[in-house]
Amino acid sequence: MKPSIKEIAKRLNIAPSTVSRALNDKHDISQSLKEKVNTVAKEIGYKKNSIAARLVNKKSNTIGVFFLSREHINNEENTGFKYVEVILDKIKAKNYDLIIFSVDSDLKDKKKYIDICSERQVEGAIFIGLEDTDENTELLRNIEVPTVILEKRVSGKNISYVGSDNEYGINAILDHLFQLGHKDIAFIKGPDFIECSKDRFNAFYKRMNSLNLYREDFVKTGNFRLKSGYSATQELLNGKDIPTAIVASSDLMAIGAMKAIEEKGLKIPDDISLVGYDGFEIGAFLSPALTTVYQDFQTMGIKAVDTLFSMIENNEESVNLVFKPKLIERKSTKKIFS
Amino acid sequence: MKPSIKEIAKRLNIAPSTVSRALNDKHDISQSLKEKVNTVAKEIGYKKNSIAARLVNKKSNTIGVFFLSREHINNEENTGFKYVEVILDKIKAKNYDLIIFSVDSDLKDKKKYIDICSERQVEGAIFIGLEDTDENTELLRNIEVPTVILEKRVSGKNISYVGSDNEYGINAILDHLFQLGHKDIAFIKGPDFIECSKDRFNAFYKRMNSLNLYREDFVKTGNFRLKSGYSATQELLNGKDIPTAIVASSDLMAIGAMKAIEEKGLKIPDDISLVGYDGFEIGAFLSPALTTVYQDFQTMGIKAVDTLFSMIENNEESVNLVFKPKLIERKSTKKIFS
DNA sequence: CTGTTAGCGCCTTCAC
DNA sequence: GTGAAGGCGCTAACAG
């Protein structure tokens, strides 16, 4: 049996409530008593039962982090982890606990996200990797606790959105390529069930089509993973015509593309230009160093938590935060001869 | 006010305890009542307060995951995330909640890990990235809840260890290099406060020294990150003698090394052989594809959770699980002319 | 300053 | 089958 507050009370012949107040360092307790209490507490190895405290305080001090879409995109290749990292630190810094929910059983239980939040009494929720196809999305709109959804626009009274301007990013890439004289530009899409992935393709389509440059045979679909970029590029290079530039909607797919291009005996950027998306640090170390669009996941994660807490603590309204990514020109793109 | 069990009881004119039993699908409640209760529960949007339930059940249903050492090694470069991923899924599949603790405030609060576990009433703990320098380690030995520590050997009644045989891995690399005729082998160490990092270096030292091949000027220290591999290699290549092979104790450092080697105008593997460590998928896509030692983080994570639950649920004793990594020969190593 | 009382929301005896 | 009572460990409100 773990020692409780009562045990301390008994030993000191005082009331449990007094012990509680002493332990919580309340003003109305004498210094000497506090010391005595703390001494005994240490002696018998007392540790507060935070579950009990949370029950009476009606405050769970917990944020629920939903880390989804990992059955489709995993580990090294999941940008979600980039958020998780800072989110973790920020939330802990606020002295909140953070409980992570994942697809696996939580979803297979057919538990609605919104119910999970209720049961666990979380005070706020953050969603990473919510997919378009997720049937749970509709229900989410009515969530009662402050919520931030990353990279997917879901409207709701308590829901804030933090995301990146994908159209801006794609246009930055295209501006760059156009400037270098490219017209035959291929695109490696990400999966359709991911909003940012669709956004990127749509931006590409819109711009290219408006310039009468869009060609369907220059579009292949991957899944953000290395291998898929590799195979998509193989298809591309085995087509009738070969593009002068390839835009991959993730850095990892771009790295896959590099391999396919190299195997085909082509040189980057001399024979073909290549652009990635995400701005992973590793891109700078490749040869050639990868031109890409940098997304500041760190800042976005921090802002997500800040937003969440201003909703929780200051009752502020939900907001939409859209960050502009930034083109990083490196060595994988080059002016075309024509 | 969220609806409670009492509310349902009132509406149905029955006792709260009956509602509780109905909701928990106990045997001694009539089917018809159960249905009625569930209907009303749904109507008024009742959600169990798991905090209250946990208090009376004296079961937190929670595993604490301590994800440390992230201030030193972050995001893309932290292999810890590879564990987190599977651990997350496995624990959720067991229907446990998982609360993540991180360095930041948890540690700066000067809270001992062991106290955090007590307060949160976690039923088990997993440590990822525990550093050698962590003053908390000593205290950990006496932890009362079943605990698994990854990649660091800490002995204690309730502590299991899951790790990788680093000496085996390094020897596999050296065997491979010796077979290719290399003798002037350089080593890029990881940081000293990480046990596996030290293990790898020690294994290197031991073997090389026993063969009278060890040279101090062929050893540089990095921090597992890309950049550090890059700079370490620069130093190496600017030395008086140049090694014929470089072993980096992480894939990421090896990738940094590649860049430095290339910049120096040297070719891999013709001028210099390079070996990584970890077996990141990306290594296969580099040019040349990176020879490395593969560690099955996935399996190790799974085993860690399995071990934890056999301690928790079946009261089994703590164990030490050591996995053998596997050399993957790719294109960055080559026979030497001499 | 400290003790008494009551209750957070739920679940488990023990009656009936 | 169902109801009543009590308590998990802690804290807030009110006395004194």
XYZ file of C-alpha atoms (C1' of nucleotides) in Angstrom:
708
model
C 0.000 0.000 0.000
C 1.363 3.326 -0.987
C 1.389 5.872 1.782
C -1.344 8.443 1.526
C -1.940 11.799 3.013
C -3.768 10.127 5.868
C -0.692 8.266 6.902
C 1.181 11.491 7.298
C -1.733 12.988 9.183
C -1.825 10.080 11.555
C 1.876 10.225 12.301
C 1.736 13.906 12.999
C -1.594 13.824 14.720
C -3.064 16.446 12.476
C -5.887 16.526 9.965
C -5.451 15.175 6.442
C -6.650 18.426 4.983
C -3.924 20.226 6.827
C -1.398 17.882 5.372
C -2.800 18.538 1.943
C -2.461 22.248 2.398
C 1.030 21.943 3.755
C 2.097 19.769 0.870
C 0.631 22.218 -1.598
C 2.457 25.025 0.077
C -0.627 27.081 0.872
C -0.280 30.425 2.587
C -2.276 29.616 5.649
C 0.018 26.982 7.035
C 2.864 27.693 9.388
C 6.317 27.248 8.069
C 7.218 24.857 10.835
C 4.301 22.582 10.121
C 5.136 22.549 6.454
C 8.604 21.427 7.259
C 7.407 18.707 9.560
C 4.970 17.475 6.994
C 7.539 17.449 4.251
C 9.973 15.597 6.429
C 7.532 12.870 7.247
C 6.407 12.727 3.644
C 9.941 12.117 2.552
C 10.515 9.601 5.315
C 7.657 7.372 4.389
C 8.125 7.973 0.675
C 4.851 9.703 0.147
C 3.948 10.595 -3.434
C 0.832 12.472 -4.332
C -1.721 10.477 -6.238
C -2.339 12.812 -9.108
C -5.367 10.867 -10.233
C -7.166 11.644 -7.017
C -6.083 15.255 -7.168
C -7.360 15.544 -10.689
C -10.677 14.137 -9.731
C -11.398 16.688 -7.068
C -9.868 19.544 -8.962
C -11.842 18.612 -12.010
C -8.779 19.410 -13.956
C -6.977 16.696 -15.813
C -3.967 18.781 -16.726
C -3.708 16.706 -19.810
C -3.529 17.413 -23.500
C -4.469 14.709 -25.946
C -2.243 14.404 -28.955
C -3.714 12.405 -31.800
C -1.017 11.126 -34.021
C -2.784 9.625 -36.975
C -2.124 8.389 -40.461
C 0.848 6.408 -39.409
C -0.322 3.209 -40.894
C 0.124 4.826 -44.244
C 3.247 6.827 -43.796
C 5.753 5.708 -41.300
C 8.797 6.555 -39.296
C 11.657 8.272 -41.091
C 9.194 9.413 -43.626
C 6.541 10.857 -41.443
C 6.871 14.563 -41.021
C 4.453 14.233 -38.154
C 7.343 13.383 -35.876
C 8.774 16.793 -36.524
C 5.754 18.272 -34.861
C 5.575 15.729 -32.108
C 8.955 16.719 -30.955
C 8.320 20.368 -30.244
C 4.761 19.806 -29.189
C 6.005 17.438 -26.579
C 8.394 19.964 -25.144
C 6.025 22.873 -25.256
C 3.254 21.021 -23.535
C 5.505 19.663 -20.845
C 6.870 23.133 -20.313
C 3.330 24.198 -19.543
C 3.286 21.524 -16.899
C 0.645 19.551 -18.627
C 0.733 15.874 -19.234
C 0.439 14.691 -22.719
C -1.217 11.520 -23.649
C -0.743 10.227 -27.126
C -3.464 8.512 -29.037
C -2.769 6.589 -32.101
C -4.728 4.868 -34.763
C -4.248 1.372 -33.746
C -6.608 0.269 -31.077
C -8.094 3.634 -30.375
C -9.568 3.708 -33.792
C -10.219 0.058 -34.184
C -12.220 0.269 -31.036
C -14.373 2.495 -33.141
C -14.050 5.064 -30.460
C -14.642 8.520 -31.746
C -11.853 10.954 -31.127
C -14.318 13.197 -29.470
C -15.318 10.465 -27.034
C -11.741 9.681 -26.214
C -11.286 13.309 -25.274
C -14.332 13.236 -23.057
C -13.380 10.101 -21.229
C -9.840 11.145 -20.612
C -11.017 14.586 -19.644
C -8.344 16.150 -21.767
C -8.287 19.899 -21.665
C -7.201 20.309 -25.225
C -6.375 18.257 -28.275
C -3.941 18.397 -31.138
C -4.345 16.416 -34.311
C -1.434 15.446 -36.487
C -1.993 13.630 -39.718
C -5.747 13.653 -39.842
C -6.710 12.142 -43.155
C -9.369 13.330 -45.549
C -10.951 9.953 -45.572
C -11.280 9.816 -41.841
C -14.959 9.338 -41.064
C -14.351 10.838 -37.708
C -13.750 14.275 -39.090
C -17.381 15.283 -39.244
C -17.942 14.483 -35.600
C -14.893 16.433 -34.665
C -16.498 19.709 -35.637
C -18.495 19.709 -32.453
C -15.662 18.918 -30.135
C -16.012 20.745 -26.846
C -12.391 21.137 -25.876
C -10.028 23.525 -27.582
C -8.443 21.753 -30.501
C -5.749 22.435 -33.023
C -5.586 20.511 -36.239
C -2.384 20.565 -38.178
C -2.309 20.610 -41.933
C -5.969 19.973 -42.392
C -8.723 22.523 -42.469
C -11.676 21.490 -40.369
C -14.030 24.177 -39.262
C -15.602 24.190 -35.868
C -16.119 26.551 -33.020
C -13.306 25.117 -30.943
C -11.019 24.177 -33.754
C -7.961 26.091 -34.850
C -5.980 25.303 -37.929
C -2.244 25.495 -38.289
C -0.868 24.758 -41.685
C 1.385 25.726 -44.483
C 0.585 27.565 -47.675
C 1.130 24.777 -50.130
C 0.025 26.758 -53.131
C 2.603 29.360 -52.298
C 5.272 26.707 -51.962
C 4.467 25.066 -55.265
C 4.360 28.389 -57.008
C 7.728 29.277 -55.599
C 9.065 26.102 -57.138
C 7.415 26.740 -60.459
C 8.573 30.347 -60.558
C 12.049 29.102 -59.999
C 11.813 26.468 -62.709
C 10.200 28.784 -65.205
C 12.946 31.232 -64.628
C 15.428 28.546 -65.498
C 13.563 27.933 -68.707
C 11.770 24.713 -67.813
C 8.451 23.905 -69.397
C 8.308 20.144 -69.418
C 7.823 19.765 -65.749
C 6.737 16.520 -64.172
C 5.104 16.188 -60.791
C 5.200 13.377 -58.276
C 2.103 13.669 -56.141
C 1.587 12.408 -52.670
C -1.427 10.366 -51.654
C -4.863 11.844 -52.237
C -6.153 11.292 -48.750
C -3.790 13.853 -47.361
C -4.931 17.389 -47.693
C -1.577 19.061 -48.101
C -0.747 16.514 -50.719
C -3.832 17.392 -52.714
C -3.218 21.075 -52.221
C 0.213 20.763 -53.693
C -0.974 18.915 -56.715
C -3.873 21.269 -57.256
C -1.567 24.234 -57.126
C 0.672 22.568 -59.644
C -2.213 21.718 -61.897
C -3.722 25.163 -61.699
C -0.568 26.986 -62.576
C 0.598 24.622 -65.278
C -2.793 24.361 -66.862
C -3.244 28.101 -66.973
C -0.039 28.209 -68.960
C -1.087 25.341 -71.171
C 1.864 23.382 -69.883
C 0.053 20.677 -67.988
C 0.485 17.119 -69.225
C -1.171 14.234 -67.544
C 1.552 11.800 -68.478
C 3.946 13.932 -66.483
C 2.111 13.289 -63.255
C 2.723 10.232 -61.135
C 1.472 9.339 -57.708
C 3.595 8.285 -54.786
C 2.975 7.977 -51.084
C 5.641 10.305 -49.683
C 8.026 7.434 -49.212
C 11.445 6.933 -50.723
C 10.542 3.922 -52.784
C 7.490 5.495 -54.271
C 9.528 8.437 -55.508
C 11.903 5.953 -57.032
C 9.257 3.996 -58.907
C 7.305 7.056 -59.946
C 10.437 8.466 -61.490
C 11.194 5.237 -63.260
C 7.787 5.392 -64.883
C 8.383 8.970 -65.791
C 11.707 8.242 -67.412
C 10.353 5.304 -69.329
C 7.634 7.414 -70.896
C 7.562 8.632 -74.455
C 8.774 12.076 -73.528
C 11.086 12.930 -70.735
C 10.573 16.029 -68.627
C 13.357 18.538 -68.107
C 12.419 18.944 -64.485
C 10.728 16.879 -61.822
C 8.967 18.269 -58.785
C 8.440 15.780 -55.997
C 6.007 16.732 -53.290
C 8.303 15.461 -50.581
C 12.042 15.419 -50.096
C 12.045 11.716 -49.526
C 10.347 11.061 -52.818
C 12.881 13.377 -54.398
C 15.675 11.277 -52.976
C 14.024 8.214 -54.427
C 13.841 10.084 -57.702
C 17.559 10.835 -57.596
C 18.327 7.177 -57.536
C 16.050 6.409 -60.439
C 17.516 9.250 -62.462
C 21.028 8.160 -61.754
C 20.263 4.570 -62.658
C 18.878 5.761 -65.931
C 22.269 7.288 -66.614
C 21.007 10.821 -66.399
C 22.712 13.600 -64.485
C 21.134 16.036 -62.076
C 20.935 18.923 -62.793
C 22.529 18.759 -66.216
C 20.050 16.429 -67.829
C 17.190 16.930 -65.501
C 16.368 19.285 -62.671
C 14.862 18.027 -59.458
C 13.014 19.744 -56.652
C 11.825 18.346 -53.362
C 9.443 19.578 -50.709
C 9.793 19.778 -46.922
C 13.296 21.042 -46.456
C 14.769 18.130 -44.526
C 18.260 18.863 -43.350
C 19.549 15.876 -45.215
C 18.802 17.520 -48.534
C 21.788 19.790 -48.054
C 24.098 16.812 -47.759
C 23.089 14.975 -50.865
C 24.942 15.239 -54.084
C 23.811 17.296 -55.700
C 22.309 19.187 -52.798
C 18.564 19.224 -53.216
C 16.624 22.327 -54.127
C 13.504 22.222 -52.019
C 10.826 24.120 -50.195
C 11.444 24.476 -46.516
C 8.591 24.129 -44.075
C 9.314 25.230 -40.583
C 7.738 22.375 -38.700
C 9.296 23.537 -35.518
C 7.659 26.929 -35.571
C 4.398 25.454 -36.686
C 4.414 23.008 -33.825
C 5.175 25.735 -31.349
C 2.443 27.938 -32.710
C 0.029 25.057 -32.567
C 0.635 24.649 -28.875
C 0.578 28.387 -28.245
C -2.716 28.619 -30.029
C -4.083 25.723 -28.075
C -3.155 27.261 -24.774
C -4.506 30.655 -25.595
C -7.786 28.930 -26.280
C -7.585 26.909 -23.105
C -6.284 29.491 -20.709
C -7.527 32.739 -22.142
C -10.632 31.525 -23.795
C -9.520 33.002 -27.049
C -11.316 32.206 -30.259
C -10.077 29.656 -32.691
C -7.839 30.896 -35.456
C -6.333 29.814 -38.733
C -2.592 30.109 -38.971
C -1.035 29.678 -42.352
C 2.715 29.689 -42.707
C 4.589 30.480 -45.860
C 7.213 27.915 -46.768
C 10.442 29.038 -48.330
C 12.241 27.982 -51.448
C 15.799 26.856 -50.852
C 17.818 26.894 -54.018
C 20.579 24.382 -53.989
C 22.298 22.395 -56.690
C 19.677 20.120 -58.154
C 18.130 22.677 -60.464
C 19.763 24.343 -63.415
C 19.073 26.556 -66.380
C 17.930 24.643 -69.392
C 19.482 24.878 -72.861
C 16.906 25.134 -75.576
C -21.557 20.177 -16.370
C -20.894 16.905 -18.020
C -23.553 14.306 -17.407
C -22.583 11.722 -14.845
C -23.841 8.358 -13.887
C -26.181 9.992 -11.438
C -27.955 11.845 -14.164
C -28.770 8.617 -15.924
C -29.901 7.104 -12.646
C -32.218 9.992 -12.001
C -33.813 9.837 -15.414
C -34.437 6.153 -15.112
C -35.316 6.230 -11.475
C -32.741 3.662 -10.585
C -29.651 3.635 -8.426
C -26.327 4.991 -9.660
C -24.656 1.742 -8.786
C -27.047 -0.069 -11.058
C -26.205 2.272 -13.863
C -22.554 1.639 -13.296
C -23.047 -2.064 -13.515
C -25.197 -1.785 -16.596
C -22.659 0.415 -18.307
C -19.901 -2.010 -17.496
C -21.960 -4.864 -18.833
C -21.985 -6.894 -15.660
C -23.731 -10.256 -15.559
C -26.213 -9.485 -12.877
C -28.131 -6.846 -14.787
C -31.081 -7.619 -16.998
C -30.648 -7.157 -20.674
C -33.559 -4.786 -20.891
C -32.168 -2.481 -18.252
C -28.817 -2.436 -19.921
C -30.422 -1.329 -23.115
C -32.385 1.383 -21.415
C -29.315 2.652 -19.656
C -27.285 2.684 -22.807
C -29.986 4.510 -24.648
C -30.250 7.233 -22.078
C -26.479 7.427 -21.871
C -26.285 8.037 -25.566
C -29.131 10.530 -25.440
C -27.584 12.764 -22.883
C -24.099 12.218 -24.232
C -22.734 10.511 -21.184
C -19.047 9.700 -21.201
C -17.367 7.841 -18.444
C -14.930 9.882 -16.428
C -11.914 7.668 -16.599
C -10.149 9.612 -13.914
C -12.781 8.731 -11.379
C -12.832 5.149 -12.534
C -9.097 4.940 -12.203
C -9.215 6.274 -8.715
C -11.575 3.636 -7.397
C -10.074 0.848 -9.435
C -6.631 1.797 -8.308
C -5.484 1.100 -11.780
C -4.208 3.874 -13.952
C -4.051 1.870 -17.134
C -1.176 4.016 -18.104
C 2.367 3.424 -19.232
C 4.909 6.187 -18.865
C 7.261 6.628 -21.756
C 10.341 8.671 -20.983
C 11.777 10.079 -24.120
C 15.069 11.611 -23.114
C 18.242 12.976 -24.587
C 16.422 14.992 -27.130
C 18.100 18.210 -26.282
C 21.246 16.705 -27.597
C 20.072 14.781 -30.567
C 16.999 15.884 -32.313
C 14.322 15.041 -34.791
C 15.402 13.450 -38.056
C 18.491 12.340 -36.318
C 17.075 10.739 -33.272
C 16.683 7.039 -33.606
C 14.501 7.210 -30.549
C 11.561 8.067 -32.729
C 11.907 4.708 -34.387
C 11.085 3.105 -31.086
C 8.409 5.569 -30.157
C 6.484 4.621 -33.178
C 6.029 0.937 -32.489
C 5.874 1.396 -28.768
C 2.988 3.711 -29.251
C 1.052 1.201 -31.268
C 1.829 -1.759 -29.100
C 0.793 -0.027 -25.927
C -2.395 1.286 -27.383
C -3.179 -2.157 -28.671
C -3.012 -3.329 -25.092
C -5.623 -0.749 -24.302
C -3.344 1.225 -22.120
C -2.870 4.932 -22.249
C 0.556 6.210 -22.798
C 1.807 9.371 -21.350
C 5.018 10.766 -22.641
C 7.521 12.472 -20.430
C 10.280 14.509 -21.798
C 13.297 16.276 -20.519
C 12.091 19.756 -20.608
C 10.075 20.700 -17.610
C 9.857 17.260 -16.130
C 13.527 17.261 -15.563
C 14.017 20.912 -14.921
C 11.464 20.556 -12.187
C 14.113 18.349 -10.723
C 11.527 15.691 -10.427
C 12.966 12.270 -10.282
C 11.718 9.889 -12.910
C 10.792 7.556 -10.175
C 8.615 10.167 -8.521
C 6.913 11.028 -11.762
C 5.960 7.399 -12.070
C 4.563 7.320 -8.585
C 2.513 10.430 -8.936
C 1.037 9.451 -12.234
C 0.459 5.967 -10.952
C 1.866 4.524 -14.118
C 1.829 0.769 -14.245
C 5.024 0.508 -16.204
C 7.718 2.662 -17.696
C 9.890 2.652 -20.780
C 13.025 4.721 -21.125
C 14.371 5.819 -24.456
C 17.593 7.723 -24.673
C 18.655 7.616 -21.073
C 22.066 9.187 -20.914
C 25.071 8.001 -18.983
C 25.426 11.348 -17.341
C 21.878 11.334 -16.086
C 22.066 11.712 -12.311
C 18.697 10.115 -12.112
C 19.969 6.752 -13.139
C 21.053 5.670 -9.711
C 17.650 6.357 -8.225
C 16.020 4.463 -11.002
C 17.433 1.174 -9.787
C 14.842 1.015 -7.068
C 11.864 1.825 -9.216
C 8.808 -0.105 -8.092
C 6.975 -0.434 -11.351
C 8.091 -2.720 -14.139
C 10.473 -0.826 -16.345
C 12.254 -1.369 -19.607
C 15.290 0.661 -20.523
C 16.363 0.743 -24.108
C 19.990 0.798 -25.109
C 21.327 1.358 -21.663
C 22.139 -1.248 -19.092
C 20.830 -0.367 -15.679
C 20.407 -3.136 -13.238
C 17.520 -3.302 -10.874
C 14.929 -5.748 -9.723
C 12.195 -4.293 -11.870
C 14.328 -3.211 -14.756
C 14.667 -5.007 -18.035
C 17.134 -4.071 -20.719
C 16.557 -4.187 -24.419
C 19.472 -3.306 -26.581
C 21.645 -4.154 -29.482
C 24.976 -5.918 -29.562
C 27.163 -3.044 -30.606
C 30.380 -4.957 -30.367
C 28.986 -7.535 -32.727
C 27.954 -4.818 -35.146
C 31.290 -3.101 -35.147
C 33.096 -6.376 -35.578
C 30.902 -7.232 -38.513
C 31.979 -3.976 -40.108
C 35.633 -4.563 -39.353
C 35.524 -8.129 -40.605
C 34.074 -6.818 -43.788
C 36.691 -4.109 -44.162
C 39.582 -6.388 -43.301
C 38.390 -8.795 -45.885
C 38.518 -6.006 -48.415
C 42.084 -5.360 -47.407
C 41.618 -2.207 -45.361
C 43.950 -1.426 -42.522
C 43.925 2.321 -42.261
C 40.473 2.588 -40.852
C 39.145 5.743 -39.311
C 36.293 5.950 -36.872
C 33.760 8.690 -36.250
C 32.479 8.274 -32.731
C 29.200 9.418 -31.329
C 28.930 11.354 -28.087
C 30.370 9.805 -24.952
C 27.316 10.218 -22.794
C 25.449 7.672 -24.846
C 26.142 4.122 -23.917
C 25.737 2.549 -27.326
C 28.004 5.195 -28.691
C 30.724 4.299 -26.232
C 30.173 0.614 -26.826
C 30.740 1.056 -30.504
C 33.905 2.959 -30.043
C 35.228 0.564 -27.451
C 34.583 -2.348 -29.743
C 36.438 -0.556 -32.495
C 39.322 0.268 -30.235
C 39.590 -3.208 -28.828
C 39.686 -4.921 -32.163
C 41.954 -2.448 -33.891
C 44.322 -2.240 -31.004
C 44.621 -5.980 -30.717
C 45.740 -5.948 -34.322
C 48.072 -3.035 -33.765
C 46.066 -1.040 -36.222
C 44.632 1.557 -33.912
C 45.620 5.174 -34.515
C 44.353 7.964 -32.432
C 44.507 10.488 -35.224
C 42.037 8.352 -37.123
C 39.344 8.852 -34.510
C 37.069 11.868 -34.482
C 34.047 12.620 -32.388
C 30.656 13.654 -33.681
C 27.226 13.815 -32.155
C 25.269 11.510 -34.452
C 24.140 14.423 -36.553
C 24.721 15.053 -40.223
C 26.854 18.093 -39.779
C 29.114 16.506 -37.238
C 29.858 13.665 -39.613
C 30.693 16.230 -42.208
C 33.119 18.184 -40.069
C 34.692 15.117 -38.524
C 35.441 13.822 -41.978
C 36.878 17.138 -43.054
C 39.302 16.957 -40.163
C 40.120 13.407 -41.086
C 40.838 14.260 -44.692
C 42.974 17.206 -43.761
C 45.213 15.086 -41.609
C 48.704 13.988 -42.475
C 47.605 10.531 -43.518
C 44.331 9.649 -45.081
C 42.500 6.457 -44.132
C 41.347 4.020 -46.762
C 38.097 3.479 -44.966
C 35.881 5.410 -42.600
C 33.424 3.911 -40.181
C 30.800 6.291 -38.895
C 28.812 5.223 -35.894
C 25.581 6.449 -37.398
C 24.166 6.560 -40.898
C 23.522 10.239 -40.648
C 27.125 10.970 -39.803
C 28.092 8.750 -42.725
C 25.948 10.877 -45.007
C 27.689 13.950 -43.705
C 30.949 12.166 -44.370
C 29.936 11.494 -47.952
C 29.594 15.168 -48.587
C 32.967 15.980 -47.092
C 34.623 13.241 -49.097
C 33.025 14.379 -52.291
C 33.999 17.971 -51.660
C 37.558 16.851 -51.187
C 37.395 15.431 -54.685
C 37.602 11.854 -53.518
C 35.384 9.069 -54.774
C 33.522 6.522 -52.676
C 34.317 3.662 -52.748
C 37.230 3.968 -55.175
C 39.358 6.289 -53.114
C 37.849 5.632 -49.778
C 35.358 3.169 -48.340
C 32.592 4.318 -46.034
C 30.377 2.445 -43.608
C 27.438 3.725 -41.608
C 25.519 2.358 -38.655
C 21.765 2.037 -38.067
C 20.463 0.878 -41.394
C 18.169 3.742 -42.227
C 16.156 3.066 -45.319
C 17.569 6.138 -46.940
C 21.011 4.573 -47.119
C 19.855 2.367 -49.953
C 18.934 5.380 -52.023
C 22.148 7.279 -51.772
C 24.814 7.163 -54.374
C 26.713 5.119 -53.735
C 24.304 3.113 -51.613
C 25.645 2.998 -48.097
C 27.098 -0.113 -46.538
C 25.838 -0.150 -42.999
C 24.777 -2.164 -40.003
C 21.068 -2.617 -39.692
C 19.425 -2.410 -36.309
C 15.882 -3.595 -36.168
C 14.398 -0.830 -34.072
C 10.943 -2.049 -34.837
C 11.476 -5.464 -33.371
C 13.345 -4.053 -30.436
C 10.499 -1.676 -29.666
C 7.988 -4.466 -29.873
C 10.030 -6.687 -27.631
C 10.429 -3.871 -25.177
C 6.688 -3.558 -24.827
C 6.185 -7.308 -24.728
C 8.743 -7.570 -21.994
C 7.121 -4.764 -20.091
C 3.717 -6.379 -20.199
C 4.937 -9.773 -19.201
C 6.383 -8.096 -16.148
C 3.199 -6.171 -15.498
C 0.621 -8.793 -16.240
C 2.384 -12.027 -15.488
C 4.749 -10.845 -12.873
C 7.658 -12.197 -14.799
C 11.189 -11.345 -13.850
C 13.180 -8.702 -15.568
C 15.320 -9.812 -18.465
C 18.094 -8.595 -20.717
C 17.393 -8.793 -24.403
C 20.273 -8.208 -26.744
C 19.689 -8.145 -30.449
C 22.287 -8.779 -33.082
C 22.447 -6.150 -35.760
C 23.170 -7.147 -39.325
C 25.718 -5.939 -41.812
C 24.223 -4.755 -45.060
C 26.789 -4.642 -47.820
C 26.009 -2.072 -50.389
C 28.150 0.027 -52.671
C 30.169 2.292 -50.435
C 32.860 -0.232 -49.585
C 35.340 -1.770 -51.962
C 38.445 -3.921 -52.115
C 41.592 -1.939 -51.701
C 44.546 -2.015 -54.065
C 47.823 -2.224 -52.276
C -3.236 28.753 11.768
C -5.705 24.177 11.968
C -9.726 20.767 12.228
C -14.254 19.205 10.461
C -17.140 18.137 6.895
C -18.308 17.109 2.525
C -17.742 15.636 -2.064
C -15.271 14.890 -6.928
C -17.566 10.360 -10.146
C -17.281 5.952 -10.026
C -17.359 1.052 -8.402
C -17.714 -2.750 -5.022
C -19.443 -4.926 -1.198
C -23.554 -6.281 1.053
C -28.154 -6.439 1.644
C -32.912 -7.338 -0.013
C -31.937 -8.294 -10.370
C -31.514 -4.032 -8.023
C -30.742 -0.528 -4.114
C -28.036 1.537 -0.285
C -23.881 2.590 1.725
C -19.235 3.329 1.761
C -14.854 4.619 0.052
C -10.753 5.342 -3.585
C -7.144 9.877 -2.167
C -7.393 14.267 -2.291
C -8.958 19.218 -1.620
C -12.188 23.246 -0.832
C -15.342 25.446 2.228
C -16.349 26.663 6.398
C -15.588 26.800 11.240
C -13.126 27.847 15.167
